[in-house]
mmCIF file of C-alpha atoms in Angstrom:
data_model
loop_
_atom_site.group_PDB
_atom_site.id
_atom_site.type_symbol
_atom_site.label_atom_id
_atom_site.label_comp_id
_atom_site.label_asym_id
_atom_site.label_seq_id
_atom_site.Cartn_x
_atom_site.Cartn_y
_atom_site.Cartn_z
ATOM 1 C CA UNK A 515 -33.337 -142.217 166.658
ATOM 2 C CA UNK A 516 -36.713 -141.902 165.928
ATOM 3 C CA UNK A 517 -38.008 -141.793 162.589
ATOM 4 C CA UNK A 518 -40.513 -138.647 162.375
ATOM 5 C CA UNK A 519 -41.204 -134.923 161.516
ATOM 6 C CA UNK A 520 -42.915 -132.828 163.472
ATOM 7 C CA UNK A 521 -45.984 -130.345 163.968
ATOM 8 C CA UNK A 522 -48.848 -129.873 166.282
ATOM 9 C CA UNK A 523 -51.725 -127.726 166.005
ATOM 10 C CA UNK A 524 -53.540 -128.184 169.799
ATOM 11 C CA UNK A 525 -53.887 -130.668 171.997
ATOM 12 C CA UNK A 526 -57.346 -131.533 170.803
ATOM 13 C CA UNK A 527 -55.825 -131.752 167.584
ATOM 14 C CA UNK A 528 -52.314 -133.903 168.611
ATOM 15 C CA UNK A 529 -51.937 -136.423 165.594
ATOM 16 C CA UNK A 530 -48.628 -137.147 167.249
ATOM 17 C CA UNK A 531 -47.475 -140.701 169.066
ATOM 18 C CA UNK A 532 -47.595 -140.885 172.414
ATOM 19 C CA UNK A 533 -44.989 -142.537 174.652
ATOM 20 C CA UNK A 534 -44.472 -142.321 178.741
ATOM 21 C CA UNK A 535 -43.112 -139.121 179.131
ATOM 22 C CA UNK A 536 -44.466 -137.047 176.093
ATOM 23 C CA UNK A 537 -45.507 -136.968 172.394
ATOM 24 C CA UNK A 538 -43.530 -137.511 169.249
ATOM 25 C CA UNK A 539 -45.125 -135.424 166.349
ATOM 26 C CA UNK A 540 -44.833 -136.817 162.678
ATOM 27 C CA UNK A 541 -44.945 -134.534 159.449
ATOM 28 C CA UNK A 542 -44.033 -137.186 156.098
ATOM 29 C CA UNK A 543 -46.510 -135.823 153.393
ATOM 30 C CA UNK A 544 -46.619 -132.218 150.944
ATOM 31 C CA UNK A 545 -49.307 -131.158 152.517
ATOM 32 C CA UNK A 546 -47.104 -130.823 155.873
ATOM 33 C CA UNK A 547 -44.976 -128.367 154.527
ATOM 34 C CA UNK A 548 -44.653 -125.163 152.700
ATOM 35 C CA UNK A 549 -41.859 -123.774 151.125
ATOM 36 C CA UNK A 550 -40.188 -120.618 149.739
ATOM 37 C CA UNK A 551 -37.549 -120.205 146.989
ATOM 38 C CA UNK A 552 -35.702 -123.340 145.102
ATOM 39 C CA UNK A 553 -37.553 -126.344 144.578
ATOM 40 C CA UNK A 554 -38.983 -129.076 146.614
ATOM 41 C CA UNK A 555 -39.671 -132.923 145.511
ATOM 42 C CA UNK A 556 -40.343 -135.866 147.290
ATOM 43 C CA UNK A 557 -38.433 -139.045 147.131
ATOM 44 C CA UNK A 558 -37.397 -142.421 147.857
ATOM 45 C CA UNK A 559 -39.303 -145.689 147.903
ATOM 46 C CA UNK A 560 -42.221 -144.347 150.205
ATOM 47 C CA UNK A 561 -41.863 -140.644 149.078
ATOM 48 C CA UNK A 562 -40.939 -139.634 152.324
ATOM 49 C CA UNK A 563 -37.490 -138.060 151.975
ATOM 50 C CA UNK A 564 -37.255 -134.517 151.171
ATOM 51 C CA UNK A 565 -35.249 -132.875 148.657
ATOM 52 C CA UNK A 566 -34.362 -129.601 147.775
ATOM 53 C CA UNK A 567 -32.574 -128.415 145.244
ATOM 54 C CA UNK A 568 -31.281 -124.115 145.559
ATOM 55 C CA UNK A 569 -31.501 -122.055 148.764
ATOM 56 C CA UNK A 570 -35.305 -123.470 150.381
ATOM 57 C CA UNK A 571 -36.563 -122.324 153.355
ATOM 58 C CA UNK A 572 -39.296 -125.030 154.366
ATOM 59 C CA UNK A 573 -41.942 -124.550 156.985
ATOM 60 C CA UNK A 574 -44.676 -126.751 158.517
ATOM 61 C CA UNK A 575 -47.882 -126.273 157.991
ATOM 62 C CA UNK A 576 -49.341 -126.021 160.874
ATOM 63 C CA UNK A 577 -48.098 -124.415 164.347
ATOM 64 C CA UNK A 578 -48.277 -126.073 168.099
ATOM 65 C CA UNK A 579 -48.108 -124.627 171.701
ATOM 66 C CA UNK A 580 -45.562 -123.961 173.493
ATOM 67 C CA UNK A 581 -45.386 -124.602 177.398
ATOM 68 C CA UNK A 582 -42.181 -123.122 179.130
ATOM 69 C CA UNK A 583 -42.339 -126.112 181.322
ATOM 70 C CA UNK A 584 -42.165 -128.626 178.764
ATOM 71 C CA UNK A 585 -38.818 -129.541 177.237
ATOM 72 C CA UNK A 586 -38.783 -129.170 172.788
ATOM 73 C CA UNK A 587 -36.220 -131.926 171.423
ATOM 74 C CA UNK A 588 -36.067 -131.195 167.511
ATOM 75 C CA UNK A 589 -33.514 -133.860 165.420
ATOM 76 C CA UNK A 590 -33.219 -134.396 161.891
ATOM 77 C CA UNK A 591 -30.872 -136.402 158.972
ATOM 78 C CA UNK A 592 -29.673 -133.965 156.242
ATOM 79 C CA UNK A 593 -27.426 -135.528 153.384
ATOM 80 C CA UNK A 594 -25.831 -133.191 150.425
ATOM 81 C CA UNK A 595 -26.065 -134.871 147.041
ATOM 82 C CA UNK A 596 -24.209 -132.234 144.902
ATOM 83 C CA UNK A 597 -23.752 -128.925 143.819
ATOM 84 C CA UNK A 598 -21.053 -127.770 146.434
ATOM 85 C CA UNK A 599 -20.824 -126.228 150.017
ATOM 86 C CA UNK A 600 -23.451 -124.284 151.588
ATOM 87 C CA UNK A 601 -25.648 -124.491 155.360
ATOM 88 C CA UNK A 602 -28.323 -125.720 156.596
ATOM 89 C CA UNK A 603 -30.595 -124.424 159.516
ATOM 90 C CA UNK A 604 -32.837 -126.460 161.806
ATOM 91 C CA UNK A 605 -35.244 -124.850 164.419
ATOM 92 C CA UNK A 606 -38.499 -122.895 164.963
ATOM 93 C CA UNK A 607 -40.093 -119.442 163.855
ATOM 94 C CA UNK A 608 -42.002 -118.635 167.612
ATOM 95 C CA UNK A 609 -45.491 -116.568 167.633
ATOM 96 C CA UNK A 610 -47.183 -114.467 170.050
ATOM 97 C CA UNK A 611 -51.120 -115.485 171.501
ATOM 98 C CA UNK A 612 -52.509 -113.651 167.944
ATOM 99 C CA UNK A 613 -50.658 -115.610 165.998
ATOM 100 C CA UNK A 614 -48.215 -113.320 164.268
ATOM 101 C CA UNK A 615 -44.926 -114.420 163.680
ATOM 102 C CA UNK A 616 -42.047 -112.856 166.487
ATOM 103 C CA UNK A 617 -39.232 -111.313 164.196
ATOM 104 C CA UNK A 618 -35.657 -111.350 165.609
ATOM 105 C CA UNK A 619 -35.496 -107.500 165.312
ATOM 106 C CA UNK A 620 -38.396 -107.415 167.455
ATOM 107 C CA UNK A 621 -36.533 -109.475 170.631
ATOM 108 C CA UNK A 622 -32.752 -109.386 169.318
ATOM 109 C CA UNK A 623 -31.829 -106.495 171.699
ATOM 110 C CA UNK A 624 -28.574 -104.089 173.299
ATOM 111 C CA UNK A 625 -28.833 -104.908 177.029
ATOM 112 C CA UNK A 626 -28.622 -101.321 178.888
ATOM 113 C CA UNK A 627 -29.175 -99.413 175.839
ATOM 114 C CA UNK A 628 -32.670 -97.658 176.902
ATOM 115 C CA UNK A 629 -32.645 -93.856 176.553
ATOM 116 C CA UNK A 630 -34.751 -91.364 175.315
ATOM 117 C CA UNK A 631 -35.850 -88.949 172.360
ATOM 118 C CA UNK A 632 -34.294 -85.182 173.169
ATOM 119 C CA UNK A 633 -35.848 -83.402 170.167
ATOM 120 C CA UNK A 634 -39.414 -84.373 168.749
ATOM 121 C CA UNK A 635 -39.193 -86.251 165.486
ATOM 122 C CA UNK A 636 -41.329 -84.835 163.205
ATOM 123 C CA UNK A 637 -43.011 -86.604 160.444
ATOM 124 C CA UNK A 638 -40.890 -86.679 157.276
ATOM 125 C CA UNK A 639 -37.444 -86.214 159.670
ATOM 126 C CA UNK A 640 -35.050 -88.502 158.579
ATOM 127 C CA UNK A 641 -32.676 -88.497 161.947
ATOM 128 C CA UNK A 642 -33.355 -88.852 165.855
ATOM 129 C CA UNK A 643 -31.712 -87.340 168.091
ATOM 130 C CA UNK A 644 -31.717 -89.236 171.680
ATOM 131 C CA UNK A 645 -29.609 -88.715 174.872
ATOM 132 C CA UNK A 646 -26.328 -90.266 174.547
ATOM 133 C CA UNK A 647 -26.091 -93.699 176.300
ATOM 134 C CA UNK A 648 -22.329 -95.305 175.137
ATOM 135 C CA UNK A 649 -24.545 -99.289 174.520
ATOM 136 C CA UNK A 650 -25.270 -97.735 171.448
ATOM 137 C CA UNK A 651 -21.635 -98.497 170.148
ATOM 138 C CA UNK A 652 -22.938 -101.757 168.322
ATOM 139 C CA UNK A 653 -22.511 -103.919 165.276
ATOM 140 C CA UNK A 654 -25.935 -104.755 163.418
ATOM 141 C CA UNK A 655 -27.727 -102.297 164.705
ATOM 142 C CA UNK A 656 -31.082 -102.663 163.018
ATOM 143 C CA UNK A 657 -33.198 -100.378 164.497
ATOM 144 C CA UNK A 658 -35.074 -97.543 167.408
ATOM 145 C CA UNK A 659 -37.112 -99.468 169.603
ATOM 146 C CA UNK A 660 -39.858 -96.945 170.809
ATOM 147 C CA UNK A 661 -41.886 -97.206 174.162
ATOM 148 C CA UNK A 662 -38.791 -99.517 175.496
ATOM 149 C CA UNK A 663 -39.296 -100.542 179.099
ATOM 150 C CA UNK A 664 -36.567 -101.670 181.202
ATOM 151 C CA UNK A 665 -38.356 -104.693 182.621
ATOM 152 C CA UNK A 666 -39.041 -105.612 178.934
ATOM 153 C CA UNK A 667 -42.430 -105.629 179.719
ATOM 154 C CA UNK A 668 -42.724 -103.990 175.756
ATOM 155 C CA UNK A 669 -41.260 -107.191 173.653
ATOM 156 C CA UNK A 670 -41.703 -108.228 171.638
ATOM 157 C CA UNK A 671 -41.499 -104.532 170.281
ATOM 158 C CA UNK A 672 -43.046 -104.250 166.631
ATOM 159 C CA UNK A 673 -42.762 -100.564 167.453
ATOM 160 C CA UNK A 674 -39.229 -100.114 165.348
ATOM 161 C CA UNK A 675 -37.919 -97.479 163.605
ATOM 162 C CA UNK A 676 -34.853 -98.856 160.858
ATOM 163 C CA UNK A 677 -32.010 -96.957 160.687
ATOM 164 C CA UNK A 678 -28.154 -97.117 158.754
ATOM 165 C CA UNK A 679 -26.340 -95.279 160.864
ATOM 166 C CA UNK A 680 -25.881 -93.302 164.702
ATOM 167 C CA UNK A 681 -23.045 -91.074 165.886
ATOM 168 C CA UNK A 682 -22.195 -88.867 168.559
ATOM 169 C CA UNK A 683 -23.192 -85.531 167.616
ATOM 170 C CA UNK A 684 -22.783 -82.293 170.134
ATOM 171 C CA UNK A 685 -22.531 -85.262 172.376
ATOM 172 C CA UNK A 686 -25.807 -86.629 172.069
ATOM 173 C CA UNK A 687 -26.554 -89.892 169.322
ATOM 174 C CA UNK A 688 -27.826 -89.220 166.002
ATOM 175 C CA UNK A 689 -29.624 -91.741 164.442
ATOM 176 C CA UNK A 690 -30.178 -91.771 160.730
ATOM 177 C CA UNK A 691 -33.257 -93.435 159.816
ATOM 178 C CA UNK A 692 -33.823 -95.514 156.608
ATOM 179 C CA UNK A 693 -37.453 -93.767 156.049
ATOM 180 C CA UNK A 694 -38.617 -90.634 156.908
ATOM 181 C CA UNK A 695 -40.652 -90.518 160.356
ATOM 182 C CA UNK A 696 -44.549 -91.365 158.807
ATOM 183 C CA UNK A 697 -45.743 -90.373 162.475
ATOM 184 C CA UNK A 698 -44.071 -87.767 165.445
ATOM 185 C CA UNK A 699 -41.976 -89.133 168.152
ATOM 186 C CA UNK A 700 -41.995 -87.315 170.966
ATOM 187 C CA UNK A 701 -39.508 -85.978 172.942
ATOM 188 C CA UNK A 702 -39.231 -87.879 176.093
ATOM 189 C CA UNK A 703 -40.214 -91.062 174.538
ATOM 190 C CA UNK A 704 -38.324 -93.985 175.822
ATOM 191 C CA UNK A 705 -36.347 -96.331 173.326
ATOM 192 C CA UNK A 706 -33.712 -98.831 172.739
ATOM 193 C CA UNK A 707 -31.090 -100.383 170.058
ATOM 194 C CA UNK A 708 -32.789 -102.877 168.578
ATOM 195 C CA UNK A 709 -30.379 -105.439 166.476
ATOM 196 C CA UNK A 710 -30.971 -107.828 163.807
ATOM 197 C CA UNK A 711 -30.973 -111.755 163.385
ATOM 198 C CA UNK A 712 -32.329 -114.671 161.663
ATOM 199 C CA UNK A 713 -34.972 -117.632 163.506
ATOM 200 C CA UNK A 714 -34.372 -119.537 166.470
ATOM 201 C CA UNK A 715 -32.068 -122.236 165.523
ATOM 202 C CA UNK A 716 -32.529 -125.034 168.032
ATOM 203 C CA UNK A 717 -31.161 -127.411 165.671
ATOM 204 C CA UNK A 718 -28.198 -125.515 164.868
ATOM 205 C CA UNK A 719 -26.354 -125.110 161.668
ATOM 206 C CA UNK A 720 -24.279 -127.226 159.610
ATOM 207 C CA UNK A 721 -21.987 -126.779 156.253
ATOM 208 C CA UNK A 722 -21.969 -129.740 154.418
ATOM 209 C CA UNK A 723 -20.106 -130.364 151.429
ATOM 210 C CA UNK A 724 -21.015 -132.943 149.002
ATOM 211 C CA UNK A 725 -21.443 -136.476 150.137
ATOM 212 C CA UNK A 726 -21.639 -135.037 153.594
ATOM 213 C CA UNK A 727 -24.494 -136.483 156.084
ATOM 214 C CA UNK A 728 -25.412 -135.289 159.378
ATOM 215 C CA UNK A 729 -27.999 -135.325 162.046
ATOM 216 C CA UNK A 730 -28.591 -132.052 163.520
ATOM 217 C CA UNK A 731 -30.265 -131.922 166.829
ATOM 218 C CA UNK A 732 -30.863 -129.401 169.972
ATOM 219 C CA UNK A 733 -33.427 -128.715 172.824
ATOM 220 C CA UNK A 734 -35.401 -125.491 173.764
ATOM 221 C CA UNK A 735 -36.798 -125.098 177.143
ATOM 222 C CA UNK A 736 -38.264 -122.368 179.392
ATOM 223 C CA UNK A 737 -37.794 -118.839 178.875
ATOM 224 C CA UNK A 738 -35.726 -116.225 178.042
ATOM 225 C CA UNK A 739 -36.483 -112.527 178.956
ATOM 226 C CA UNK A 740 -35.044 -111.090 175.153
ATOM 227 C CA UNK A 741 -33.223 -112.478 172.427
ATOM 228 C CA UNK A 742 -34.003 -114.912 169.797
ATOM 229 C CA UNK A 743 -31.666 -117.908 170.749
ATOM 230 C CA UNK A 744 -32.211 -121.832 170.297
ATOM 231 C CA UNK A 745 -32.501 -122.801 173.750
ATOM 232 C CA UNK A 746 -34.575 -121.040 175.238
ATOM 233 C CA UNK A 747 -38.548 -119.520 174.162
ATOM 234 C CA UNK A 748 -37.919 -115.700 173.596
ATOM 235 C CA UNK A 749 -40.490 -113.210 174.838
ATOM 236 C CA UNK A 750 -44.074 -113.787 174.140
ATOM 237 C CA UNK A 751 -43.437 -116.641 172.786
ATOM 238 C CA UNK A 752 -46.956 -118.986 172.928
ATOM 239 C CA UNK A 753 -46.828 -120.847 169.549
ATOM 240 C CA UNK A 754 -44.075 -121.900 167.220
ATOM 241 C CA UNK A 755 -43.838 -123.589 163.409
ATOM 242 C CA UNK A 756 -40.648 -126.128 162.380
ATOM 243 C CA UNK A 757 -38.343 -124.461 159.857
ATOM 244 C CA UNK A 758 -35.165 -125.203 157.941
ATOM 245 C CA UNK A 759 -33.248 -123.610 155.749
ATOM 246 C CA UNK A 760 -31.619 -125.437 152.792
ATOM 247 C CA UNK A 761 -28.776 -124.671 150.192
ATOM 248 C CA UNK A 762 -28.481 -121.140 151.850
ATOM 249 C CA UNK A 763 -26.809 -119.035 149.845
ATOM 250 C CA UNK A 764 -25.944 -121.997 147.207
ATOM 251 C CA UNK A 765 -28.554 -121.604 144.304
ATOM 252 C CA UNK A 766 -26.725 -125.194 142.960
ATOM 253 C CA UNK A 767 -26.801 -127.389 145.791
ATOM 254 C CA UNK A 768 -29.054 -130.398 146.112
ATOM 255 C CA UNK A 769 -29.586 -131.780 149.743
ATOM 256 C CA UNK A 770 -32.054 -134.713 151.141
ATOM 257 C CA UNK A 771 -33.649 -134.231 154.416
ATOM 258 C CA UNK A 772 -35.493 -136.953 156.343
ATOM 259 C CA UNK A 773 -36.517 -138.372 159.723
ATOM 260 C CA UNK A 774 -37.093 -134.690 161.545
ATOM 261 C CA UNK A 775 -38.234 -135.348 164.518
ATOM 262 C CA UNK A 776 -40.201 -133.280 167.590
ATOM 263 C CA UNK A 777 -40.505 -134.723 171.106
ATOM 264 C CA UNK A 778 -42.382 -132.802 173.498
ATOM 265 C CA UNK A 779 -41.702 -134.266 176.891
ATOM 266 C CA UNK A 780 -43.249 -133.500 180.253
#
């Protein structure tokens, strides 16, 4: 395996290597990365192994393109020092043409669930009520998607509406919402179950306990028409950043990560 972590910002800006069918990107330093929660530290003799200590969600700085075409191999070497069980995540956070970040909730969706609003919503209403359509039945259901198309044409949708709960009610779905309605939803408007999720976990996940290594690995290619999954670029996808996710859920833990690696080939 390679020894490198990855980024790109555009092809005029590539500071990656570049072999016969592709590029291999390399991301070593602080300044590549940002992180959230926990801490971070560098270490080993060249500074150039990672190490986080509590639940750390790491990101790289800077984002690069992504061509459906073009086939995404992320790798990395994760070791667990101490502190006890907990994952690890490996993969990408995708973004639309603008720039902003593409949320699970906003591509995570029930196939076949599209229906419409019966009554208008009016603002400060704290339920919907929509035609009955039986997809609705779900687990994590996170939220109304308004303005759904059936060609998904609309996602990512940002248009969402959270809610807690829906039942059947006079035989139509009631959705309870988790705010009141700030603007009026007519009735008529097209929507859809919307569910939850995390990133896009081309790398997978691991549990590692302590003393535990492992090299975590996957490929994303082309596209996929909804759905955050690691495979596959989700709708609108057009830029993406590296991300892992450390100690989740393990405030105690202490893992090393080194050698990440991103080859773009042709």
């Amino acid at each position: 395996m390679n020894k490198f972590f990855a980024t790109v910002v555009s092809a005029a800006a590539l500071t990656g290597s570049v072999f016969a069918d592709g590029i291999e990107f390399k991301l070593d330093k602080p300044s590549d990365w940002k992180s959230m929660g926990g801490s971070v530290q560098w270490v080993g003799a060249k500074k150039d192994v990672l190490q986080a200590t509590g639940s750390v969600m790491i990101s790289s700085t800077r984002l690069f393109d992504v061509d459906i075409k073009k086939k995404y191999k992320l790798e990395a070497d994760v070791k667990r020092i101490s502190g006890g069980a907990a994952y690890i995540y490996l993969g990408f956070i995708p973004y639309d043409k603008n720039g902003k970040a593409i949320g699970a909730e906003s591509v995570n969706i029930q196939p076949g669930s599209e229906t419409t609003v019966l009554k208008e919503g009016k603002v400060g209403d704290t339920k919907l009520i929509l035609k009955n359509n039986p997809k609705w039945a779900v687990q994590y259901l996170y939220a109304v998607g308004l303005n759904a198309r059936k060609d998904y044409s609309d996602l990512p949708n940002r248009d969402l509406l959270p809610c807690s709960k829906v039942a059947v009610v006079n035989g139509n779905l009631e959705v309870t919402l988790k705010k009141p309605l700030a603007k009026a939803v007519a009735a008529g408007t097209p929507v859809r179950a919307h569910l939850g999720g995390g990133y896009m976990y081309t790398g997978g996940y691991k549990k590692l306990s302590d003393g535990q290594t492992a090299e975590m690995k996957g490929v994303a290619k082309g596209r996929i028409p909804y759905s955050l999954r690691g495979g596959s670029w989700t709708a609108g996808a057009a830029k993406a950043q590296v991300i892992m996710l450390i100690n989740w859920g393990n405030h105690k833990a202490v893992t090393q990560v080194k050698d990440i690696e991103l080859e773009i080939e042709k």
